[in-house]
Short mmCIF file of C-alpha atoms in Angstrom, two decimals:
data_model
loop_
_atom_site.label_atom_id
_atom_site.label_comp_id
_atom_site.label_asym_id
_atom_site.label_seq_id
_atom_site.Cartn_x
_atom_site.Cartn_y
_atom_site.Cartn_z
CA MET I 1 -18.76 19.07 17.17
CA ASN I 2 -21.34 17.93 19.75
CA ALA I 3 -21.54 21.43 21.24
CA ALA I 4 -21.89 22.89 17.75
CA GLU I 5 -24.73 20.48 16.95
CA ASP I 6 -26.58 21.46 20.13
CA GLN I 7 -26.09 25.16 19.35
CA VAL I 8 -27.36 25.08 15.77
CA ARG I 9 -30.26 22.81 16.72
CA ALA I 10 -31.33 25.23 19.48
CA ALA I 11 -30.88 28.25 17.20
CA ALA I 12 -32.97 26.66 14.47
CA GLU I 13 -35.71 25.71 16.89
CA ASP I 14 -35.80 29.23 18.37
CA SER I 15 -36.04 30.74 14.90
CA GLN I 16 -38.75 28.33 13.82
CA GLN I 17 -40.68 28.83 17.06
CA GLN I 18 -40.60 32.60 16.59
CA ALA I 19 -41.87 32.24 13.03
CA SER I 20 -44.61 29.93 14.24
CA GLU I 21 -45.79 32.40 16.85
CA GLU I 22 -46.08 35.06 14.15
CA GLY I 23 -48.19 32.75 12.00
CA ALA I 24 -45.47 32.03 9.43
CA ALA I 25 -45.14 28.39 10.39
CA GLY I 26 -47.74 25.72 10.00
CA ASP I 27 -47.13 23.32 12.85
CA ALA I 28 -45.81 24.81 16.09
CA GLN I 29 -44.98 21.41 17.57
CA GLU I 30 -43.22 19.55 14.75
CA GLY I 31 -41.68 22.46 12.79
CA PRO I 32 -39.00 23.56 15.26
CA SER I 33 -37.84 20.00 15.91
CA ALA I 34 -37.61 19.14 12.21
CA GLU I 35 -35.66 22.30 11.38
CA GLY I 36 -33.29 21.71 14.30
CA GLU I 37 -32.60 18.18 13.13
CA ARG I 38 -31.84 19.39 9.62
CA GLU I 39 -29.37 21.94 11.00
CA ALA I 40 -27.73 19.25 13.14
CA GLN I 41 -27.40 17.01 10.09
CA ARG I 42 -25.62 19.81 8.22
CA VAL I 43 -23.17 20.21 11.10
CA GLN I 44 -22.64 16.43 11.14
CA LYS I 45 -21.95 16.49 7.41
CA LEU I 46 -19.35 19.23 7.89
CA ALA I 47 -17.82 17.24 10.77
CA ASP I 48 -17.53 14.15 8.55
CA GLY I 49 -15.75 16.16 5.88
CA ILE I 50 -13.33 17.70 8.38
CA LEU I 51 -12.45 14.35 9.97
CA ILE I 52 -11.88 12.59 6.66
CA GLY I 53 -9.91 15.63 5.50
CA ILE I 54 -7.61 15.27 8.51
CA ALA I 55 -6.96 11.62 7.65
CA TYR I 56 -6.34 12.31 3.97
CA SER I 57 -4.14 15.34 4.63
CA ALA I 58 -2.02 13.31 7.08
CA SER I 59 -1.40 10.71 4.38
CA ALA I 60 -0.70 13.39 1.76
CA GLY I 61 1.61 15.33 4.07
CA GLY I 62 3.57 12.20 4.95
CA ILE I 63 4.68 11.90 1.33
CA ALA I 64 6.90 14.97 1.61
CA THR I 65 9.61 13.61 3.94
CA ILE I 66 11.44 10.34 4.54
CA THR I 67 10.26 10.39 8.15
CA GLY I 68 6.68 11.24 7.18
CA ALA I 69 5.73 7.67 6.24
CA ILE I 70 7.34 4.33 7.07
CA PRO I 71 7.41 3.16 3.39
CA ASN I 72 9.58 6.21 2.62
CA TYR I 73 12.01 5.08 5.30
CA ILE I 74 11.99 1.52 3.91
CA LEU I 75 12.99 2.87 0.50
CA ALA I 76 15.77 4.98 2.04
CA ALA I 77 17.07 1.82 3.78
CA GLU I 78 16.97 -0.28 0.60
CA THR I 79 20.52 -1.53 0.00
CA MET I 80 20.61 -0.63 -3.68
CA VAL I 81 19.59 3.03 -3.31
CA LYS I 82 20.38 4.00 0.29
CA ASP I 83 23.48 5.98 -0.68
CA TYR I 84 21.55 8.05 -3.22
CA ILE I 85 18.45 9.07 -1.28
CA THR I 86 18.88 11.73 1.41
CA TRP I 87 16.34 13.66 3.43
CA GLY I 88 16.98 16.76 1.33
CA ASN I 89 16.71 15.34 -2.18
CA TRP I 90 13.66 13.27 -1.19
CA PHE I 91 11.99 16.46 0.03
CA LEU I 92 12.71 18.20 -3.27
CA PHE I 93 11.28 15.22 -5.13
CA ALA I 94 8.22 14.53 -2.99
CA ALA I 95 7.08 17.93 -1.67
CA PRO I 96 5.33 18.95 -4.93
CA ILE I 97 3.60 15.55 -5.07
CA SER I 98 2.50 15.97 -1.45
CA ILE I 99 1.06 19.43 -2.12
CA VAL I 100 -0.82 18.32 -5.23
CA THR I 101 -2.21 15.26 -3.43
CA GLY I 102 -3.43 17.47 -0.58
CA LEU I 103 -5.12 19.85 -3.03
CA LEU I 104 -6.81 16.94 -4.81
CA ALA I 105 -8.09 15.60 -1.48
CA TYR I 106 -9.41 19.06 -0.58
CA THR I 107 -11.18 19.36 -3.94
CA VAL I 108 -12.90 15.97 -3.61
CA LEU I 109 -14.05 16.65 -0.05
CA TYR I 110 -15.13 20.22 -0.84
CA VAL I 111 -17.36 19.03 -3.69
CA ARG I 112 -18.82 16.27 -1.52
CA TYR I 113 -19.34 18.06 1.79
CA VAL I 114 -19.04 21.85 1.50
CA ARG I 115 -20.06 23.11 -1.92
CA ARG I 116 -23.83 23.05 -1.34
CA LEU I 117 -23.76 23.13 2.44
CA SER I 118 -25.54 25.95 4.27
CA PHE I 119 -26.43 26.32 7.92
CA SER I 120 -26.92 29.15 10.37
CA GLY I 121 -23.34 28.91 11.63
CA ILE I 122 -21.61 28.29 14.95
CA SER I 123 -21.77 31.09 17.48
CA ARG I 124 -18.70 32.76 18.94
CA GLN I 125 -19.83 31.65 22.39
CA VAL I 126 -19.65 27.97 21.42
CA LEU I 127 -16.23 28.40 19.84
CA GLU I 128 -14.91 30.21 22.93
CA GLN I 129 -16.29 27.46 25.13
CA GLU I 130 -14.53 24.81 23.07
CA TYR I 131 -11.31 26.84 23.19
CA GLU I 132 -11.51 27.20 26.98
CA GLU I 133 -12.00 23.46 27.35
CA LEU I 134 -8.93 22.85 25.17
CA ILE I 135 -6.79 25.29 27.19
CA SER I 136 -7.93 23.74 30.47
CA GLU I 137 -6.91 20.35 29.12
CA VAL I 138 -3.48 21.12 27.56
CA GLY I 139 -2.61 24.46 29.20
CA PRO I 140 -1.32 27.68 27.56
CA LEU I 141 1.69 27.78 25.24
CA SER I 142 4.89 27.54 27.29
CA ARG I 143 8.55 28.36 26.71
CA ASP I 144 9.31 24.62 26.60
CA GLU I 145 6.93 24.10 23.71
CA ILE I 146 8.40 27.05 21.83
CA ILE I 147 11.93 25.61 22.18
CA VAL I 148 10.79 22.16 21.05
CA GLY I 149 9.10 23.71 18.02
CA ALA I 150 12.20 25.75 17.19
CA LEU I 151 14.40 22.65 17.39
CA GLN I 152 12.04 20.81 15.07
CA VAL I 153 12.15 23.63 12.52
CA LEU I 154 15.96 23.78 12.80
CA GLN I 155 16.20 20.04 12.23
CA VAL I 156 14.04 20.18 9.10
CA VAL I 157 16.06 23.07 7.66
CA LEU I 158 19.37 21.31 8.34
CA LEU I 159 18.12 18.07 6.79
CA ILE I 160 17.04 19.89 3.64
CA ILE I 161 20.29 21.82 3.12
CA ARG I 162 22.75 19.18 4.34
CA GLY I 163 23.44 17.59 0.99
CA PHE I 164 23.95 20.95 -0.67
CA SER I 165 26.10 22.69 1.93
CA PHE I 166 27.93 21.83 5.13
CA SER I 167 28.13 18.01 4.95
CA LYS I 168 30.97 18.42 2.44
CA TRP I 169 32.99 20.27 5.08
CA PHE I 170 33.07 17.34 7.52
CA VAL I 171 34.77 14.43 5.79
CA THR I 172 37.43 11.85 6.57
CA PRO I 173 40.79 11.82 4.75
CA ALA I 174 39.28 9.11 2.54
CA GLY I 175 36.40 11.42 1.59
CA GLU I 176 33.67 9.75 3.67
CA GLU I 177 31.08 12.18 5.04
CA LEU I 178 30.93 12.44 8.84
CA VAL I 179 27.59 14.28 8.96
CA ASN I 180 24.59 12.49 7.51
CA ASP I 181 20.82 12.45 8.05
CA ALA I 182 21.16 10.28 11.16
CA THR I 183 23.51 12.83 12.72
CA LEU I 184 21.04 15.65 12.22
CA ALA I 185 18.23 13.51 13.59
CA LEU I 186 20.15 12.78 16.79
CA VAL I 187 21.50 16.27 17.56
CA PRO I 188 18.08 17.90 18.34
CA ALA I 189 17.08 14.82 20.34
CA ILE I 190 20.21 15.11 22.47
CA LEU I 191 19.59 18.83 23.00
CA LEU I 192 16.13 18.01 24.39
CA PHE I 193 17.85 16.02 27.17
CA ILE I 194 20.21 18.95 27.93
CA ILE I 195 18.18 22.19 27.72
CA PRO I 196 16.53 22.93 31.12
CA SER I 197 12.77 23.04 31.40
CA GLN I 198 10.85 26.05 32.69
CA VAL I 199 7.67 24.07 33.35
CA ARG I 200 9.53 21.45 35.41
CA PRO I 201 12.41 23.27 37.17
CA GLY I 202 15.46 21.11 37.76
CA GLN I 203 14.67 18.83 34.83
CA ALA I 204 15.47 18.86 31.12
CA LEU I 205 12.90 19.42 28.39
CA LEU I 206 12.83 15.66 27.88
CA THR I 207 13.61 12.98 30.44
CA TRP I 208 14.07 9.26 30.04
CA PRO I 209 11.07 8.31 32.24
CA VAL I 210 8.84 10.33 29.90
CA VAL I 211 10.35 8.64 26.86
CA HIS I 212 9.92 5.23 28.46
CA GLU I 213 6.29 5.95 29.26
CA LYS I 214 5.16 7.78 26.13
CA PHE I 215 7.28 6.47 23.26
CA ASP I 216 5.78 3.66 21.20
CA PHE I 217 8.63 1.16 21.13
CA GLY I 218 6.40 -1.18 19.16
CA LEU I 219 6.88 1.21 16.25
CA LEU I 220 10.60 0.37 16.23
CA LEU I 221 9.73 -3.32 16.04
CA LEU I 222 7.33 -2.59 13.19
CA ILE I 223 9.99 -0.71 11.21
CA GLY I 224 12.68 -3.25 12.04
CA GLY I 225 10.41 -6.14 11.06
CA SER I 226 9.62 -4.47 7.75
CA ILE I 227 13.32 -4.00 6.99
CA ALA I 228 13.94 -7.63 7.98
CA ILE I 229 11.27 -8.78 5.50
CA ASN I 230 12.89 -6.57 2.90
CA TYR I 231 16.31 -8.12 3.51
CA GLY I 232 14.76 -11.60 3.53
CA PHE I 233 13.32 -11.05 0.06
CA THR I 234 16.73 -9.93 -1.18
CA ASN I 235 19.04 -12.44 0.52
CA SER I 236 16.84 -15.47 -0.17
CA GLY I 237 16.85 -14.78 -3.90
CA LEU I 238 13.05 -14.48 -4.00
CA SER I 239 13.25 -10.88 -5.17
CA VAL I 240 15.53 -11.92 -8.04
CA ALA I 241 13.18 -14.72 -9.09
CA LEU I 242 10.13 -12.48 -9.06
CA GLY I 243 12.10 -9.58 -10.51
CA GLU I 244 13.17 -11.70 -13.49
CA ALA I 245 9.52 -12.43 -14.29
CA VAL I 246 8.52 -8.77 -13.97
CA GLY I 247 11.65 -7.49 -15.70
CA SER I 248 10.92 -9.45 -18.87
CA LEU I 249 7.78 -7.36 -19.36
CA ILE I 250 9.34 -3.94 -18.80
CA PRO I 251 11.04 -3.41 -22.21
CA ARG I 252 7.72 -4.05 -23.97
CA VAL I 253 5.83 -1.30 -22.16
CA HIS I 254 5.94 2.47 -22.73
CA PRO I 255 7.68 4.22 -19.78
CA PHE I 256 4.59 6.21 -18.73
CA THR I 257 2.34 3.17 -19.05
CA LEU I 258 4.83 1.21 -16.92
CA ASN I 259 4.86 3.99 -14.33
CA LEU I 260 1.06 4.04 -14.28
CA VAL I 261 0.84 0.25 -13.87
CA VAL I 262 3.36 0.30 -11.00
CA VAL I 263 1.52 3.08 -9.17
CA LEU I 264 -1.89 1.45 -9.68
CA SER I 265 -0.67 -2.00 -8.60
CA VAL I 266 1.02 -0.74 -5.44
CA THR I 267 -1.96 1.48 -4.62
CA MET I 268 -4.40 -1.41 -4.87
CA CYS I 269 -2.15 -3.64 -2.74
CA SER I 270 -1.92 -0.89 -0.11
CA GLN I 271 -5.72 -0.76 0.18
CA VAL I 272 -5.92 -4.41 1.26
CA LEU I 273 -2.50 -4.97 2.82
CA SER I 274 -0.81 -2.35 4.94
CA SER I 275 1.35 0.19 3.15
CA ILE I 276 4.32 -1.03 5.21
CA SER I 277 4.03 -4.66 4.14
CA THR I 278 3.43 -3.59 0.54
CA ALA I 279 6.62 -1.52 0.51
CA SER I 280 8.61 -4.27 2.24
CA THR I 281 7.70 -6.85 -0.39
CA MET I 282 7.36 -4.78 -3.58
CA LEU I 283 10.49 -2.63 -3.40
CA PRO I 284 13.01 -5.53 -3.50
CA VAL I 285 11.09 -7.10 -6.39
CA LEU I 286 11.07 -3.84 -8.36
CA ALA I 287 14.78 -3.33 -7.66
CA ALA I 288 15.58 -6.78 -9.05
CA ALA I 289 13.21 -6.27 -11.99
CA SER I 290 14.90 -3.00 -12.93
CA VAL I 291 18.30 -4.71 -13.01
CA ASP I 292 16.96 -7.55 -15.16
CA ALA I 293 15.35 -5.03 -17.54
CA MET I 294 18.49 -2.85 -17.39
CA VAL I 295 16.68 0.34 -16.36
CA ASN I 296 17.39 2.75 -13.53
CA PRO I 297 15.81 1.25 -10.39
CA LEU I 298 14.70 4.67 -9.14
CA THR I 299 12.31 4.97 -12.10
CA LEU I 300 10.28 2.10 -10.57
CA MET I 301 10.97 2.37 -6.85
CA LEU I 302 10.21 6.08 -6.42
CA PRO I 303 6.64 5.98 -7.86
CA ALA I 304 5.98 2.71 -6.03
CA THR I 305 6.89 4.30 -2.70
CA ILE I 306 4.72 7.33 -3.42
CA ALA I 307 1.82 5.02 -4.30
CA THR I 308 1.79 3.46 -0.82
CA SER I 309 0.44 6.79 0.47
CA PHE I 310 -2.60 6.67 -1.85
CA ALA I 311 -4.48 4.24 0.41
CA PHE I 312 -7.59 6.39 0.83
CA LEU I 313 -10.20 3.72 0.15
CA LEU I 314 -10.66 1.78 3.41
CA PRO I 315 -10.85 3.03 7.01
CA THR I 316 -8.21 0.45 8.00
CA ALA I 317 -5.83 1.13 5.09
CA THR I 318 -3.62 3.69 6.87
CA PRO I 319 -2.92 4.69 10.49
CA PRO I 320 -4.50 8.18 9.98
CA ASN I 321 -7.71 6.56 8.73
CA VAL I 322 -7.83 4.28 11.77
CA VAL I 323 -7.22 7.13 14.22
CA VAL I 324 -9.91 9.33 12.64
CA LEU I 325 -12.39 6.45 12.59
CA ALA I 326 -11.80 5.85 16.30
CA LYS I 327 -12.11 9.58 17.10
CA SER I 328 -15.43 9.79 15.27
CA GLN I 329 -16.94 7.40 17.81
CA GLU I 330 -17.11 10.36 20.19
CA LEU I 331 -19.51 12.24 17.88
CA GLY I 332 -23.24 11.86 17.59
CA ARG I 333 -22.73 9.61 14.54
CA SER I 334 -19.44 7.91 13.79
CA LEU I 335 -17.89 7.70 10.35
CA ARG I 336 -18.96 4.75 8.24
CA PHE I 337 -17.22 2.45 5.80
CA ARG I 338 -19.00 4.10 2.89
CA ASP I 339 -17.76 7.56 3.94
CA PHE I 340 -14.20 6.46 3.27
CA PHE I 341 -15.02 4.30 0.26
CA THR I 342 -17.07 6.81 -1.73
CA ASN I 343 -14.58 9.63 -1.20
CA GLY I 344 -11.48 7.47 -1.44
CA LEU I 345 -12.49 5.73 -4.67
CA VAL I 346 -12.55 8.97 -6.67
CA LEU I 347 -9.47 10.39 -4.95
CA MET I 348 -7.49 7.17 -5.38
CA PHE I 349 -7.90 6.96 -9.15
CA VAL I 350 -7.21 10.67 -9.63
CA CYS I 351 -4.06 10.41 -7.51
CA VAL I 352 -2.91 7.32 -9.42
CA VAL I 353 -2.92 9.18 -12.72
CA VAL I 354 -1.58 12.48 -11.40
CA GLY I 355 0.92 10.75 -9.10
CA ALA I 356 2.31 8.62 -11.92
CA ALA I 357 2.91 11.69 -14.07
CA LEU I 358 4.35 13.82 -11.24
CA SER I 359 6.60 11.09 -9.83
CA ALA I 360 8.08 10.43 -13.28
CA GLY I 361 8.71 14.13 -13.89
CA MET I 362 10.12 14.90 -10.44
CA ALA I 363 12.30 11.78 -10.48
CA ARG I 364 13.93 12.98 -13.67
CA LEU I 365 14.47 16.47 -12.24
CA VAL I 366 15.96 15.36 -8.91
CA PHE I 367 17.33 11.81 -9.18
CA VAL I 368 17.46 10.28 -12.64
CA ASP I 369 19.71 11.60 -15.43
CA ASP I 370 18.59 8.88 -17.82
CA ASP I 371 16.70 5.58 -17.76
CA THR I 372 19.69 3.30 -18.31
CA LEU I 373 20.95 1.03 -15.53
CA PRO I 374 23.72 2.89 -13.66
CA GLN I 375 26.90 1.22 -12.45
CA TRP I 376 26.03 1.57 -8.76
CA ALA I 377 22.77 -0.35 -9.28
CA CYS I 378 24.50 -3.12 -11.19
CA GLU I 379 27.17 -3.55 -8.52
CA ALA I 380 24.48 -3.80 -5.82
CA LEU I 381 23.52 -7.23 -7.23
CA PRO I 382 26.90 -8.79 -8.17
CA ALA I 383 25.41 -12.27 -8.56
CA ARG I 384 22.97 -10.99 -11.18
CA CYS I 385 24.77 -8.13 -12.92
CA LEU I 386 28.32 -7.45 -14.06
CA TRP I 387 29.68 -4.06 -15.13
CA VAL I 388 31.88 -4.70 -18.14
CA ASN I 389 34.12 -2.50 -20.27
CA VAL I 390 32.39 -3.28 -23.55
CA GLU I 391 31.65 -0.50 -25.99
CA GLY I 392 28.18 -0.28 -27.48
CA ILE I 393 24.96 1.66 -27.92
CA VAL I 394 22.58 1.79 -24.95
CA ARG I 395 19.24 3.54 -25.53
CA GLY I 396 20.75 5.45 -28.44
CA VAL I 397 23.82 6.62 -26.49
CA ALA I 398 27.39 5.42 -27.22
CA VAL I 399 29.03 4.03 -24.07
CA SER I 400 32.46 2.59 -23.25
CA SER I 401 31.15 0.36 -20.42
CA GLN I 402 27.76 -1.06 -19.59
CA ALA I 403 25.79 -3.53 -17.53
CA CYS I 404 25.75 -7.20 -18.46
CA ILE I 405 22.97 -9.36 -16.95
CA VAL I 406 24.05 -12.86 -15.94
CA ASP I 407 22.14 -15.52 -17.87
CA LEU I 408 20.93 -18.04 -15.30
CA ALA I 409 19.92 -20.44 -18.07
CA THR I 410 23.63 -21.02 -18.84
CA SER I 411 24.54 -21.38 -15.15
CA GLY I 412 26.15 -17.96 -15.20
CA GLU I 413 28.64 -18.74 -17.98
CA THR I 414 27.33 -15.90 -20.15
CA CYS I 415 25.78 -12.50 -19.58
CA ARG I 416 23.48 -10.39 -21.74
CA LEU I 417 24.21 -6.84 -22.91
CA TRP I 418 21.58 -4.19 -23.61
CA ASN I 419 21.42 -5.05 -27.32
CA GLY I 420 20.93 -8.75 -26.54
CA ASP I 421 24.45 -9.93 -27.34
CA LEU I 422 25.86 -12.63 -25.05
CA VAL I 423 29.31 -12.27 -23.50
CA LEU I 424 31.29 -14.95 -21.68
CA THR I 425 31.49 -13.98 -18.03
CA SER I 426 35.00 -15.43 -17.81
CA MET I 427 36.15 -12.77 -20.27
CA THR I 428 34.82 -9.98 -18.05
CA MET I 429 36.61 -11.09 -14.90
CA GLY I 430 39.61 -9.08 -13.88
CA VAL I 431 39.03 -6.32 -16.39
CA PRO I 432 39.93 -3.00 -14.72
CA GLU I 433 37.14 -0.47 -14.41
CA MET I 434 37.40 2.74 -16.40
#
């Protein structure tokens, strides 16, 4: 944008100087300079909007896939739900939310930076100069880059259709799937080490020295540490203790209000803490709370994970914000705290409301048949929940078996059904499952 600023400043000064010579301008010395500065400020305003738009669109785009944001991966690795969240069904659930979030970000930034903006424009010569500098820096598009791009597209397509097509063809005699998301993530990576390179004859597209030099291994430690914190919350019993306190409030709140409170709470935490630490600590608590309240854990965990990507408020809230803030230092005027805050405040609250509604609707379409606690969620916390063959009415539906929450106040001697009745846990032991 520096070249663009120089160009519009010079064009404005030339125009003003010409008008001054013809008697249309009052001050031939100050007029051109003032007009040039105003044009440069308009370019700077457009540059601010573009940079913040890049940061916000990166956060919005990361919602769409499990690999797009680390909190999404933490959810997929959560013990209770890991067998029910795949790359494909997450994409079906989150892609509409990602698109809407991106459109909301565009609308906010358009109103703030573009709607009333007018300047003389950037000449073709300046754009060509910038393009030539880019080509001289990165080089023209090569066959290697085309192959890498094709492999990436192939991987995404396979990840989306896996759960609906070919994974059912590759199973063990016991019915266990042999092809999962990890398999499809590794296959393209292995091909990169096999396919020969045209740019570097005699070498593969990807070599280990390049991986060793370029790959951020600290990212693996960051993800692994987050999962370790997650497991620590679960195995120490802290998530159960906190979940019991939160779970006691859930039955008293309307489902949409609950969804809105979860999204708002996680969003506010993500502004101050990192989205990764927020997901690592909140998801185990919400999982335990859902069991205690006897509701489907996905109704709480899915919107909470989405909410970690609504950290638009602070320049240090997300990695994209940090990168864009650092890049802006190269411009004539870097981005400021208030640039993120004023735009992010409006966008955050709009996304909280819209995200709560969309996440609830998409969760029901893709993941959740009903809001009752399913058997797989109950069995994920055997010390807290028992699945018993007791007939009853759960949320207005007649059932032949249901979850029974162990009552810690009686040292686990009784458990509580959905309707509040207490059952002796000794009577539920050894009962065959239906």
